[in-house]
mmCIF file of C-alpha atoms in Angstrom:
data_model
loop_
_atom_site.group_PDB
_atom_site.id
_atom_site.type_symbol
_atom_site.label_atom_id
_atom_site.label_comp_id
_atom_site.label_asym_id
_atom_site.label_seq_id
_atom_site.Cartn_x
_atom_site.Cartn_y
_atom_site.Cartn_z
ATOM 1 C CA UNK A 28 -71.022 27.010 -30.491
ATOM 2 C CA UNK A 29 -68.427 24.946 -32.395
ATOM 3 C CA UNK A 30 -69.604 23.086 -35.476
ATOM 4 C CA UNK A 31 -66.510 20.911 -35.798
ATOM 5 C CA UNK A 32 -65.354 18.235 -33.397
ATOM 6 C CA UNK A 33 -61.723 17.189 -33.706
ATOM 7 C CA UNK A 34 -61.117 13.465 -33.482
ATOM 8 C CA UNK A 35 -58.865 10.795 -34.918
ATOM 9 C CA UNK A 36 -61.475 8.213 -35.846
ATOM 10 C CA UNK A 37 -60.461 7.762 -39.457
ATOM 11 C CA UNK A 38 -59.906 4.144 -40.404
ATOM 12 C CA UNK A 39 -57.534 2.759 -43.002
ATOM 13 C CA UNK A 40 -59.255 1.553 -46.163
ATOM 14 C CA UNK A 41 -58.236 -1.902 -47.385
ATOM 15 C CA UNK A 42 -56.796 -0.335 -50.538
ATOM 16 C CA UNK A 43 -54.089 1.393 -48.474
ATOM 17 C CA UNK A 44 -52.643 -1.979 -47.442
ATOM 18 C CA UNK A 45 -53.321 -3.564 -50.837
ATOM 19 C CA UNK A 46 -51.131 -0.833 -52.387
ATOM 20 C CA UNK A 47 -48.047 -1.855 -50.403
ATOM 21 C CA UNK A 48 -48.525 -5.556 -49.697
ATOM 22 C CA UNK A 49 -45.383 -6.414 -51.673
ATOM 23 C CA UNK A 50 -43.334 -4.157 -49.354
ATOM 24 C CA UNK A 51 -44.674 -5.515 -46.063
ATOM 25 C CA UNK A 52 -42.289 -8.181 -44.772
ATOM 26 C CA UNK A 53 -43.487 -11.704 -44.040
ATOM 27 C CA UNK A 54 -42.651 -11.457 -40.345
ATOM 28 C CA UNK A 55 -44.711 -10.978 -37.166
ATOM 29 C CA UNK A 56 -46.264 -7.546 -37.631
ATOM 30 C CA UNK A 57 -48.019 -5.430 -35.054
ATOM 31 C CA UNK A 58 -50.879 -3.249 -36.256
ATOM 32 C CA UNK A 59 -50.350 -1.037 -33.238
ATOM 33 C CA UNK A 60 -53.378 1.249 -33.449
ATOM 34 C CA UNK A 61 -56.554 -0.789 -33.186
ATOM 35 C CA UNK A 62 -59.225 1.596 -34.458
ATOM 36 C CA UNK A 63 -62.246 -0.473 -35.470
ATOM 37 C CA UNK A 64 -60.188 -3.666 -35.841
ATOM 38 C CA UNK A 65 -60.738 -3.984 -39.589
ATOM 39 C CA UNK A 66 -57.193 -3.052 -40.586
ATOM 40 C CA UNK A 67 -55.694 -6.016 -38.742
ATOM 41 C CA UNK A 68 -58.314 -8.339 -40.208
ATOM 42 C CA UNK A 69 -57.499 -7.180 -43.724
ATOM 43 C CA UNK A 70 -53.741 -7.554 -43.216
ATOM 44 C CA UNK A 71 -54.411 -11.094 -41.988
ATOM 45 C CA UNK A 72 -56.512 -11.810 -45.109
ATOM 46 C CA UNK A 73 -53.551 -10.636 -47.183
ATOM 47 C CA UNK A 74 -51.505 -13.428 -45.584
ATOM 48 C CA UNK A 75 -49.607 -11.585 -42.870
ATOM 49 C CA UNK A 76 -49.031 -12.801 -39.309
ATOM 50 C CA UNK A 77 -50.651 -9.908 -37.450
ATOM 51 C CA UNK A 78 -50.970 -8.881 -33.818
ATOM 52 C CA UNK A 79 -53.991 -6.597 -33.674
ATOM 53 C CA UNK A 80 -55.369 -6.182 -30.193
ATOM 54 C CA UNK A 81 -56.209 -3.176 -28.059
ATOM 55 C CA UNK A 82 -52.709 -2.704 -26.647
ATOM 56 C CA UNK A 83 -51.337 0.616 -25.402
ATOM 57 C CA UNK A 84 -48.583 1.542 -27.860
ATOM 58 C CA UNK A 85 -46.966 3.812 -25.277
ATOM 59 C CA UNK A 86 -46.857 1.295 -22.399
ATOM 60 C CA UNK A 87 -43.709 -0.856 -22.224
ATOM 61 C CA UNK A 88 -45.492 -3.362 -19.967
ATOM 62 C CA UNK A 89 -48.000 -4.188 -22.723
ATOM 63 C CA UNK A 90 -45.667 -4.544 -25.728
ATOM 64 C CA UNK A 91 -46.218 -7.752 -27.682
ATOM 65 C CA UNK A 92 -43.495 -9.808 -29.346
ATOM 66 C CA UNK A 93 -43.280 -8.468 -32.900
ATOM 67 C CA UNK A 94 -40.779 -7.820 -35.694
ATOM 68 C CA UNK A 95 -42.301 -4.838 -37.526
ATOM 69 C CA UNK A 96 -45.042 -2.240 -36.971
ATOM 70 C CA UNK A 97 -47.479 -1.640 -39.825
ATOM 71 C CA UNK A 98 -50.104 0.911 -38.870
ATOM 72 C CA UNK A 99 -52.052 4.123 -39.378
ATOM 73 C CA UNK A 100 -51.569 6.037 -36.106
ATOM 74 C CA UNK A 101 -53.736 8.930 -34.952
ATOM 75 C CA UNK A 102 -52.404 12.011 -36.736
ATOM 76 C CA UNK A 103 -53.004 14.257 -33.724
ATOM 77 C CA UNK A 104 -50.375 12.223 -31.832
ATOM 78 C CA UNK A 105 -47.773 12.218 -34.611
ATOM 79 C CA UNK A 106 -45.010 13.747 -32.500
ATOM 80 C CA UNK A 107 -45.536 11.238 -29.662
ATOM 81 C CA UNK A 108 -45.781 8.354 -32.124
ATOM 82 C CA UNK A 109 -42.569 9.272 -33.942
ATOM 83 C CA UNK A 110 -40.653 9.670 -30.693
ATOM 84 C CA UNK A 111 -41.981 6.316 -29.452
ATOM 85 C CA UNK A 112 -41.053 4.603 -32.710
ATOM 86 C CA UNK A 113 -37.529 5.973 -32.331
ATOM 87 C CA UNK A 114 -37.363 4.578 -28.773
ATOM 88 C CA UNK A 115 -38.556 1.166 -29.951
ATOM 89 C CA UNK A 116 -36.064 1.222 -32.857
ATOM 90 C CA UNK A 117 -37.883 -1.536 -34.762
ATOM 91 C CA UNK A 118 -38.781 -1.608 -38.451
ATOM 92 C CA UNK A 119 -42.034 0.125 -39.318
ATOM 93 C CA UNK A 120 -44.371 1.249 -42.059
ATOM 94 C CA UNK A 121 -46.792 3.930 -40.921
ATOM 95 C CA UNK A 122 -49.239 6.126 -42.776
ATOM 96 C CA UNK A 123 -49.076 9.841 -41.986
ATOM 97 C CA UNK A 124 -49.640 13.112 -43.807
ATOM 98 C CA UNK A 125 -46.843 14.044 -46.194
ATOM 99 C CA UNK A 126 -46.437 17.390 -44.411
ATOM 100 C CA UNK A 127 -45.140 15.643 -41.279
ATOM 101 C CA UNK A 128 -41.730 15.231 -42.886
ATOM 102 C CA UNK A 129 -41.208 18.997 -42.471
ATOM 103 C CA UNK A 130 -41.620 18.943 -38.692
ATOM 104 C CA UNK A 131 -38.761 19.337 -36.238
ATOM 105 C CA UNK A 132 -39.551 16.011 -34.558
ATOM 106 C CA UNK A 133 -39.179 14.150 -37.867
ATOM 107 C CA UNK A 134 -35.850 15.873 -38.439
ATOM 108 C CA UNK A 135 -34.647 15.174 -34.900
ATOM 109 C CA UNK A 136 -35.584 11.512 -35.025
ATOM 110 C CA UNK A 137 -35.069 10.474 -38.649
ATOM 111 C CA UNK A 138 -32.942 12.911 -40.679
ATOM 112 C CA UNK A 139 -30.079 10.911 -42.192
ATOM 113 C CA UNK A 140 -31.206 7.883 -40.203
ATOM 114 C CA UNK A 141 -32.639 5.429 -42.724
ATOM 115 C CA UNK A 142 -36.142 6.798 -43.271
ATOM 116 C CA UNK A 143 -37.668 5.756 -46.585
ATOM 117 C CA UNK A 144 -40.963 6.796 -48.164
ATOM 118 C CA UNK A 145 -43.543 5.057 -50.292
ATOM 119 C CA UNK A 146 -45.735 7.504 -52.196
ATOM 120 C CA UNK A 147 -49.198 6.147 -52.999
ATOM 121 C CA UNK A 148 -50.603 6.498 -56.516
ATOM 122 C CA UNK A 149 -53.354 8.820 -55.266
ATOM 123 C CA UNK A 150 -54.723 10.186 -51.997
ATOM 124 C CA UNK A 151 -55.793 7.675 -49.380
ATOM 125 C CA UNK A 152 -59.453 8.220 -48.571
ATOM 126 C CA UNK A 153 -59.961 7.254 -44.947
ATOM 127 C CA UNK A 154 -63.210 5.922 -43.481
ATOM 128 C CA UNK A 155 -64.744 8.182 -40.840
ATOM 129 C CA UNK A 156 -66.186 6.825 -37.603
ATOM 130 C CA UNK A 157 -68.204 8.757 -35.056
ATOM 131 C CA UNK A 158 -68.846 7.084 -31.706
ATOM 132 C CA UNK A 159 -67.567 3.815 -33.179
ATOM 133 C CA UNK A 160 -69.922 3.766 -36.172
ATOM 134 C CA UNK A 161 -69.139 4.351 -39.823
ATOM 135 C CA UNK A 162 -70.603 7.668 -40.968
ATOM 136 C CA UNK A 163 -73.080 7.034 -43.775
ATOM 137 C CA UNK A 164 -72.923 9.282 -46.837
ATOM 138 C CA UNK A 165 -69.567 10.641 -45.640
ATOM 139 C CA UNK A 166 -67.691 12.331 -48.463
ATOM 140 C CA UNK A 167 -64.484 10.370 -48.133
ATOM 141 C CA UNK A 168 -62.305 12.566 -50.293
ATOM 142 C CA UNK A 169 -59.275 13.427 -48.230
ATOM 143 C CA UNK A 170 -57.989 17.006 -48.472
ATOM 144 C CA UNK A 171 -54.324 16.149 -47.873
ATOM 145 C CA UNK A 172 -51.722 13.694 -49.095
ATOM 146 C CA UNK A 173 -50.198 10.899 -47.054
ATOM 147 C CA UNK A 174 -47.013 8.884 -47.360
ATOM 148 C CA UNK A 175 -46.049 5.489 -46.042
ATOM 149 C CA UNK A 176 -43.086 6.320 -43.832
ATOM 150 C CA UNK A 177 -40.749 3.348 -43.572
ATOM 151 C CA UNK A 178 -37.814 2.614 -41.295
ATOM 152 C CA UNK A 179 -35.390 -0.318 -41.507
ATOM 153 C CA UNK A 180 -37.450 -1.764 -44.362
ATOM 154 C CA UNK A 181 -34.642 -2.134 -46.928
ATOM 155 C CA UNK A 182 -36.839 -0.875 -49.755
ATOM 156 C CA UNK A 183 -35.316 -0.891 -53.271
ATOM 157 C CA UNK A 184 -35.054 2.933 -53.161
ATOM 158 C CA UNK A 185 -35.381 5.659 -50.538
ATOM 159 C CA UNK A 186 -38.452 6.952 -52.374
ATOM 160 C CA UNK A 187 -40.773 4.397 -53.947
ATOM 161 C CA UNK A 188 -43.477 5.767 -56.233
ATOM 162 C CA UNK A 189 -46.483 3.465 -56.582
ATOM 163 C CA UNK A 190 -48.365 3.388 -59.876
#
């Protein structure tokens, strides 16, 4: 009997967006992966014009009018997400594990094509949900590093190290 259930219900802590607020453009942003809804609320509190509704990121018929995607997509769908972002060809900032940059789909879609990276000052510790509820007493120390992958963001450098 398995003791581990794989799922993508890890929510973005407010600190992850606080870290990069100066790099998020003041345009209409789409927080494309709804999760528990808190991420979009926090981005709005930071002063951004945010679309954050339960919209299917992969369905062209549901796409909202937006200028930039700022989101933390489900890591298990990284390949699909990166291919979709390439199709959309709009500016984005997404959080994903640092190891994703070594995958063939990252190379195929973004090698020598304007990808920039923001490296957080420490690991992002995501909030775990099970069946839509925050897990109490969850040890939130993440075992892997994440980057903010950025496209068409015109950052001051291709790699930005946060302090």
